[in-house]
Short mmCIF file of C-alpha atoms in Angstrom, two decimals:
data_model
loop_
_atom_site.label_atom_id
_atom_site.label_comp_id
_atom_site.label_asym_id
_atom_site.label_seq_id
_atom_site.Cartn_x
_atom_site.Cartn_y
_atom_site.Cartn_z
CA GLY A 1 -9.84 39.39 -53.91
CA TYR A 2 -7.19 36.94 -55.04
CA ARG A 3 -7.52 33.43 -55.20
CA VAL A 4 -4.87 31.27 -53.21
CA GLU A 5 -2.98 30.23 -56.22
CA ASP A 6 -2.47 33.96 -57.30
CA PHE A 7 0.17 34.17 -54.49
CA SER A 8 2.57 31.76 -56.18
CA ALA A 9 5.98 33.14 -57.32
CA SER A 10 5.23 32.51 -60.97
CA ALA A 11 2.13 34.82 -60.69
CA VAL A 12 4.04 37.83 -59.50
CA SER A 13 4.42 40.09 -62.61
CA GLY A 14 3.22 43.44 -63.86
CA ASP A 15 0.02 44.92 -62.23
CA ARG A 16 -0.46 41.74 -60.46
CA GLY A 17 2.83 42.10 -58.71
CA GLU A 18 2.08 45.58 -57.85
CA LYS A 19 -1.22 44.56 -56.29
CA ILE A 20 0.53 41.92 -54.30
CA LYS A 21 3.12 44.31 -53.14
CA HIS A 22 0.24 46.61 -52.06
CA THR A 23 -1.43 43.74 -50.26
CA CYS A 24 1.73 42.74 -48.48
CA SER A 25 2.41 46.33 -47.37
CA THR A 26 -1.04 46.60 -46.11
CA SER A 27 -0.46 43.51 -43.93
CA ARG A 28 2.11 45.58 -42.17
CA GLY A 29 -0.38 48.19 -41.26
CA PRO A 30 -2.64 48.44 -38.18
CA VAL A 31 -5.13 45.80 -39.55
CA GLY A 32 -2.35 43.41 -40.66
CA ARG A 33 -0.72 43.74 -37.25
CA ALA A 34 -4.07 43.03 -35.48
CA VAL A 35 -4.49 39.91 -37.75
CA THR A 36 -0.98 38.75 -36.96
CA ALA A 37 -1.52 39.16 -33.26
CA THR A 38 -4.78 37.27 -33.35
CA LEU A 39 -3.07 34.48 -35.23
CA LEU A 40 -0.30 34.47 -32.60
CA VAL A 41 -2.81 34.29 -29.79
CA LEU A 42 -4.66 31.45 -31.48
CA VAL A 43 -1.34 29.51 -31.89
CA VAL A 44 -0.44 30.10 -28.28
CA PHE A 45 -3.96 29.28 -27.04
CA SER A 46 -3.85 25.97 -29.09
CA PHE A 47 -0.48 25.12 -27.83
CA THR A 48 -1.64 25.85 -24.10
CA GLU A 49 -4.84 23.83 -24.62
CA TYR A 50 -2.66 20.87 -25.78
CA PHE A 51 -0.69 20.86 -22.59
CA ILE A 52 -3.31 21.83 -20.09
CA HIS A 53 -6.22 19.67 -21.44
CA TYR A 54 -5.32 17.20 -24.15
CA LYS A 55 -2.09 15.70 -22.70
CA PRO A 56 -3.49 15.11 -19.19
CA ILE A 57 -6.70 13.64 -20.66
CA ARG A 58 -4.72 11.33 -22.79
CA GLU A 59 -2.42 10.27 -20.09
CA SER A 60 -5.54 9.63 -17.84
CA GLN A 61 -7.20 7.59 -20.58
CA MET A 62 -4.01 5.45 -20.98
CA LEU A 63 -3.71 4.87 -17.41
CA HIS A 64 -7.28 3.71 -17.14
CA ARG A 65 -6.69 1.39 -20.02
CA ILE A 66 -3.70 0.03 -18.16
CA VAL A 67 -5.58 -0.63 -15.02
CA ASP A 68 -8.52 -2.20 -16.81
CA SER A 69 -6.33 -4.43 -18.79
CA SER A 70 -4.11 -5.45 -15.73
CA PRO A 71 -5.34 -9.10 -15.72
CA ASP A 72 -4.56 -9.53 -19.45
CA TYR A 73 -0.83 -8.54 -19.23
CA THR A 74 1.35 -11.66 -19.56
CA SER A 75 4.73 -9.89 -19.41
CA TYR A 76 5.92 -7.18 -17.05
CA SER A 77 7.97 -5.91 -19.82
CA THR A 78 5.00 -5.00 -21.81
CA TYR A 79 3.26 -3.67 -18.60
CA LEU A 80 6.22 -1.35 -17.98
CA ASP A 81 6.36 -0.11 -21.64
CA ASP A 82 2.78 1.02 -21.33
CA PHE A 83 3.31 2.79 -18.12
CA LYS A 84 6.48 4.50 -19.80
CA ARG A 85 4.25 5.55 -22.66
CA ALA A 86 1.70 7.09 -20.17
CA LEU A 87 4.61 9.01 -18.35
CA ALA A 88 5.85 10.24 -21.77
CA TYR A 89 2.96 12.81 -21.54
CA GLN A 90 4.77 14.53 -18.78
CA THR A 91 1.68 16.09 -16.89
CA PHE A 92 0.50 16.40 -13.47
CA GLY A 93 -1.23 12.98 -14.09
CA ASP A 94 2.39 11.41 -13.74
CA THR A 95 1.75 11.24 -9.98
CA ASP A 96 -1.24 8.86 -10.46
CA VAL A 97 0.75 6.82 -12.98
CA ARG A 98 3.60 6.35 -10.54
CA ALA A 99 1.24 5.47 -7.78
CA GLN A 100 -0.23 2.71 -9.85
CA MET A 101 3.23 1.44 -10.63
CA ALA A 102 3.83 1.24 -6.95
CA VAL A 103 0.54 -0.76 -6.56
CA VAL A 104 1.90 -3.22 -9.12
CA SER A 105 5.34 -3.56 -7.61
CA LYS A 106 3.78 -4.17 -4.12
CA GLU A 107 1.77 -7.04 -5.63
CA ILE A 108 4.91 -8.32 -7.18
CA LEU A 109 6.64 -8.31 -3.85
CA ARG A 110 3.60 -9.70 -2.11
CA SER A 111 3.37 -12.62 -4.32
CA LYS A 112 7.16 -12.96 -4.66
CA ARG A 113 7.23 -12.86 -8.37
CA PHE A 114 10.58 -10.80 -8.28
CA THR A 115 12.45 -13.96 -9.44
CA ASP A 116 11.15 -13.08 -12.78
CA GLU A 117 13.68 -10.73 -14.28
CA SER A 118 11.02 -8.59 -16.07
CA ALA A 119 9.22 -8.15 -12.65
CA LEU A 120 12.43 -7.13 -10.97
CA LYS A 121 13.05 -4.48 -13.77
CA PHE A 122 9.59 -3.31 -13.11
CA ILE A 123 10.27 -2.70 -9.36
CA GLN A 124 13.43 -0.96 -10.33
CA ALA A 125 11.78 1.38 -12.70
CA THR A 126 9.01 2.07 -10.23
CA SER A 127 11.73 3.03 -7.59
CA THR A 128 13.56 5.32 -10.04
CA GLU A 129 10.30 7.09 -11.01
CA MET A 130 9.27 7.54 -7.46
CA GLU A 131 12.59 9.00 -6.44
CA LYS A 132 12.49 11.20 -9.52
CA GLN A 133 9.07 12.56 -8.29
CA VAL A 134 10.47 13.17 -4.79
CA ALA A 135 13.52 14.93 -6.08
CA ALA A 136 11.22 17.29 -7.93
CA ASN A 137 9.04 17.85 -4.96
CA PRO A 138 11.30 17.47 -1.90
CA ASN A 139 8.75 18.88 0.55
CA ASN A 140 5.82 17.04 -0.54
CA ILE A 141 4.94 14.55 2.27
CA GLU A 142 2.47 12.58 0.24
CA TYR A 143 5.12 11.75 -2.31
CA LEU A 144 7.58 10.91 0.27
CA SER A 145 5.20 8.60 2.08
CA LEU A 146 4.49 6.64 -1.14
CA LEU A 147 8.24 6.27 -1.60
CA VAL A 148 8.80 5.13 2.09
CA ASN A 149 6.12 2.53 1.82
CA LEU A 150 7.46 1.06 -1.40
CA PHE A 151 11.09 1.13 0.02
CA ASN A 152 10.01 -0.61 3.20
CA ASP A 153 8.20 -3.26 1.17
CA ILE A 154 11.26 -3.82 -0.98
CA ALA A 155 13.50 -3.89 2.19
CA LYS A 156 11.89 -7.11 3.36
CA TYR A 157 13.49 -8.85 0.49
CA GLU A 158 16.48 -6.51 -0.32
CA PRO A 159 18.32 -5.24 2.86
CA SER A 160 20.05 -2.37 1.07
CA PHE A 161 16.74 -0.59 1.00
CA ILE A 162 16.41 -0.61 4.75
CA GLU A 163 18.82 2.42 4.86
CA LYS A 164 17.10 4.11 1.88
CA ALA A 165 13.82 3.99 3.39
CA GLU A 166 15.16 5.34 6.79
CA ILE A 167 16.58 8.36 4.87
CA TYR A 168 13.24 9.32 3.57
CA ILE A 169 11.46 8.59 6.83
CA LYS A 170 13.74 11.14 8.50
CA GLU A 171 12.81 13.62 5.78
CA CYS A 172 9.08 13.04 6.63
CA LEU A 173 9.88 13.61 10.34
CA ARG A 174 11.65 16.78 9.46
CA LEU A 175 8.62 18.07 7.47
CA SER A 176 5.96 16.74 9.78
CA PRO A 177 7.14 15.54 13.24
CA ASP A 178 3.54 15.03 14.47
CA TYR A 179 2.33 12.92 11.43
CA GLN A 180 1.29 9.67 13.08
CA TRP A 181 1.85 7.62 10.00
CA VAL A 182 5.60 8.41 9.96
CA TYR A 183 6.13 6.62 13.28
CA PHE A 184 4.35 3.60 12.06
CA ALA A 185 6.60 3.60 8.91
CA LEU A 186 9.61 3.98 11.28
CA ALA A 187 8.33 0.98 13.25
CA ASN A 188 8.05 -1.12 10.00
CA ASN A 189 11.63 -0.17 9.23
CA PHE A 190 12.77 -1.26 12.69
CA LEU A 191 10.78 -4.46 12.45
CA ILE A 192 12.63 -5.41 9.23
CA LYS A 193 15.84 -4.93 11.08
CA LYS A 194 14.30 -7.10 13.99
CA ASP A 195 14.94 -4.09 16.43
CA TYR A 196 11.81 -4.87 18.39
CA ASP A 197 12.42 -2.52 21.28
CA ASN A 198 12.55 0.41 18.82
CA VAL A 199 9.50 -0.92 17.13
CA PHE A 200 7.68 -0.79 20.43
CA LEU A 201 8.99 2.80 21.08
CA SER A 202 7.97 4.05 17.56
CA VAL A 203 4.34 2.58 17.97
CA LYS A 204 4.05 3.98 21.37
CA ARG A 205 4.93 7.45 20.05
CA ALA A 206 2.42 7.05 17.18
CA VAL A 207 -0.28 6.15 19.70
CA ALA A 208 0.54 9.19 21.96
CA LEU A 209 -0.19 11.47 19.06
CA ASP A 210 -3.84 10.19 18.80
CA PRO A 211 -4.79 7.86 21.69
CA GLY A 212 -8.47 7.89 20.90
CA LYS A 213 -8.13 5.58 17.81
CA ASP A 214 -8.59 1.80 18.22
CA GLU A 215 -6.39 0.48 15.41
CA PRO A 216 -3.16 2.13 16.68
CA GLN A 217 -3.89 0.95 20.22
CA PHE A 218 -4.35 -2.61 18.86
CA LYS A 219 -0.97 -2.27 17.06
CA LEU A 220 0.55 -1.24 20.36
CA ALA A 221 -1.05 -4.37 21.99
CA LEU A 222 0.69 -6.53 19.38
CA VAL A 223 4.19 -5.14 19.65
CA ALA A 224 3.88 -5.09 23.51
CA ILE A 225 3.14 -8.73 23.42
CA LEU A 226 6.10 -9.34 21.06
CA THR A 227 8.54 -7.54 23.34
CA SER A 228 7.06 -9.24 26.55
CA ARG A 229 5.29 -6.15 27.88
CA GLU A 230 2.10 -7.96 28.88
CA SER A 231 0.67 -5.22 31.16
CA THR A 232 0.94 -2.65 28.40
CA ALA A 233 -0.76 -5.06 26.05
CA ASN A 234 -3.55 -5.62 28.30
CA LYS A 235 -4.04 -1.88 28.93
CA ALA A 236 -3.93 -1.21 25.01
CA LEU A 237 -6.66 -3.98 24.57
CA GLU A 238 -8.72 -2.55 27.28
CA LYS A 239 -8.49 0.82 25.59
CA VAL A 240 -9.52 -0.84 22.26
CA LYS A 241 -12.54 -2.23 23.98
CA GLU A 242 -13.47 1.08 25.60
CA ILE A 243 -13.18 2.94 22.19
CA ARG A 244 -15.35 0.26 20.40
CA MET A 245 -18.06 0.21 23.19
CA ALA A 246 -18.42 3.84 22.92
CA LYS A 247 -18.91 3.67 19.10
CA ASP A 248 -20.98 0.55 18.90
CA SER A 249 -23.95 -0.23 21.23
CA GLU A 250 -23.91 -3.93 20.33
CA VAL A 251 -20.31 -4.24 21.49
CA ALA A 252 -21.28 -2.27 24.68
CA ASN A 253 -24.25 -4.69 25.36
CA GLY A 254 -22.12 -7.83 24.73
CA LYS A 255 -24.08 -8.74 21.64
CA LYS A 256 -21.02 -8.41 19.52
CA PRO A 257 -17.33 -9.33 20.38
CA ALA A 258 -15.00 -6.30 20.71
CA PHE A 259 -12.30 -8.09 18.60
CA SER A 260 -12.72 -9.88 15.25
CA VAL A 261 -11.50 -13.41 14.70
CA LYS A 262 -8.84 -12.08 12.51
CA GLU A 263 -7.61 -9.67 15.12
CA LEU A 264 -7.73 -12.62 17.74
CA LEU A 265 -5.69 -14.89 15.42
CA SER A 266 -3.08 -12.19 15.05
CA LEU A 267 -2.94 -11.90 18.97
CA VAL A 268 -2.61 -15.70 19.08
CA ASP A 269 0.27 -15.83 16.41
CA THR A 270 2.16 -12.96 18.15
CA SER A 271 1.80 -14.56 21.59
CA ALA A 272 3.02 -17.81 20.15
CA GLY A 273 5.89 -16.02 18.53
CA ALA A 274 6.86 -14.64 21.97
CA GLU A 275 6.41 -17.93 23.44
CA ASN A 276 3.69 -16.63 25.76
CA PHE A 277 1.41 -19.72 25.51
CA LYS A 278 -0.72 -18.69 28.47
CA LEU A 279 -1.74 -15.53 26.46
CA SER A 280 -2.26 -17.67 23.28
CA LEU A 281 -4.59 -19.82 25.31
CA ARG A 282 -6.63 -16.92 26.44
CA PHE A 283 -7.15 -15.55 22.88
CA TYR A 284 -8.04 -19.08 21.50
CA LYS A 285 -10.73 -19.39 24.18
CA GLU A 286 -12.20 -16.06 22.85
CA ILE A 287 -12.03 -17.42 19.24
CA ILE A 288 -13.77 -20.63 20.17
CA ALA A 289 -16.48 -18.62 22.19
CA VAL A 290 -17.36 -16.85 18.80
CA LEU A 291 -16.79 -19.85 16.56
CA PRO A 292 -17.46 -23.05 18.68
CA ASP A 293 -17.99 -25.33 15.74
CA VAL A 294 -14.75 -24.95 13.88
CA ALA A 295 -12.70 -28.06 14.32
CA GLN A 296 -9.38 -26.40 13.39
CA TYR A 297 -9.42 -24.00 16.34
CA HIS A 298 -10.18 -26.97 18.68
CA LEU A 299 -7.15 -28.92 17.36
CA GLU A 300 -4.91 -25.65 17.55
CA ILE A 301 -5.98 -25.03 21.12
CA ALA A 302 -5.30 -28.65 21.96
CA ALA A 303 -1.62 -28.00 20.84
CA VAL A 304 -1.36 -24.98 23.05
CA TYR A 305 -2.74 -26.92 26.01
CA LEU A 306 -0.07 -29.67 25.25
CA ARG A 307 2.69 -26.92 25.19
CA LEU A 308 1.49 -25.91 28.68
CA GLY A 309 1.64 -29.54 29.93
CA ASP A 310 -2.09 -29.82 30.32
CA LYS A 311 -2.64 -33.23 28.61
CA VAL A 312 -6.27 -33.68 29.91
CA ASN A 313 -7.46 -30.52 28.20
CA ALA A 314 -5.25 -31.19 25.08
CA ILE A 315 -7.00 -34.63 24.54
CA ARG A 316 -10.42 -33.20 25.38
CA GLU A 317 -10.09 -30.42 22.74
CA ALA A 318 -8.62 -32.82 20.18
CA LYS A 319 -11.58 -35.21 20.63
CA LYS A 320 -13.99 -32.29 20.24
CA ALA A 321 -12.22 -31.52 16.95
CA ALA A 322 -12.89 -34.98 15.76
CA GLU A 323 -16.58 -34.75 16.82
CA ILE A 324 -17.21 -31.77 14.87
CA ASN A 325 -15.54 -32.97 11.71
CA PRO A 326 -14.72 -36.78 11.98
CA SER A 327 -14.21 -37.52 8.24
CA ASN A 328 -11.31 -34.80 7.93
CA TYR A 329 -10.00 -34.75 11.48
CA PHE A 330 -10.25 -38.26 13.04
CA PRO A 331 -7.12 -39.67 11.50
CA VAL A 332 -5.18 -36.57 12.57
CA ILE A 333 -6.78 -36.51 16.01
CA GLU A 334 -5.98 -40.27 16.51
CA ASP A 335 -2.26 -39.59 15.75
CA PHE A 336 -2.30 -36.55 18.02
CA ILE A 337 -3.67 -38.44 20.91
CA ASN A 338 -1.51 -41.43 20.43
CA SER A 339 1.50 -39.15 20.63
CA ILE A 340 0.44 -38.17 24.21
CA ASP A 341 0.94 -40.23 27.24
CA GLU A 342 -2.77 -40.33 28.05
CA PRO A 343 -3.35 -39.98 31.78
CA ARG A 344 -5.38 -42.81 33.23
#
């Protein structure tokens, strides 16, 4: 056999050259062709392995590093650069990267940090990436729903996104007209536009698709209150109770309330927003039945009584708040009571 250096150009002379020519000609024979084919297969295999396994793994590792390091980022520009580096791998893992970008964008919007120019650029980049994903997969309802959620969130602060979200909602409806989530997304879009009647109709349609779930029924109750449809709200709340009693024996036996305090507070706020203070009073009473020793709720129900012209109960509840927490509430209660013409 020949050493590797024997194949240099300077070594090709005389018998050595003839032997090399013979070797080269042999490589074009059956054995040589088999070796060449094997090498080609190995090259293709290595190339395929790189794209099928290595690149997705590297992208996934980078995404995990970004997520784990989230609290340490001090600039959205750096944050965005790292996401772009992950997307540069261009694998099926891009979907997860974009979804995480949407999570960060939602947090920026929730905390109203978009006044920071780098945060605003992050949201813009996320929108572009999400639209790119939908353009490449126009019939993928999952990608469309992620984009709709993001655009609805942006639309709360940037009205130009209301119509953009609506366009993609219509696409969702075209692809899946019986998908309950789409009608809630449509309701959110109408809510941003303050078109409350269409909010109600959209939620009603969503509930009709699956009336056996308690959360959609509760949402229907909220929007019914908002649009002054109290009888519909009461029916929906009764349906929620019925569903929860069937699922939970403690609710059925009265050992546990059908509604959480958080839910009752949302009913209070919606009722007050619709200026239905009698309904607000009803829900405050349910809250106090669960949490009788929270001074704040007694003070709040006192204000509702006052709005209803019931000064006696307003003063009684205010005094109750002061009894429960005199150090924090007595000065406030004193001012509240002094502001009322106390009946004698």
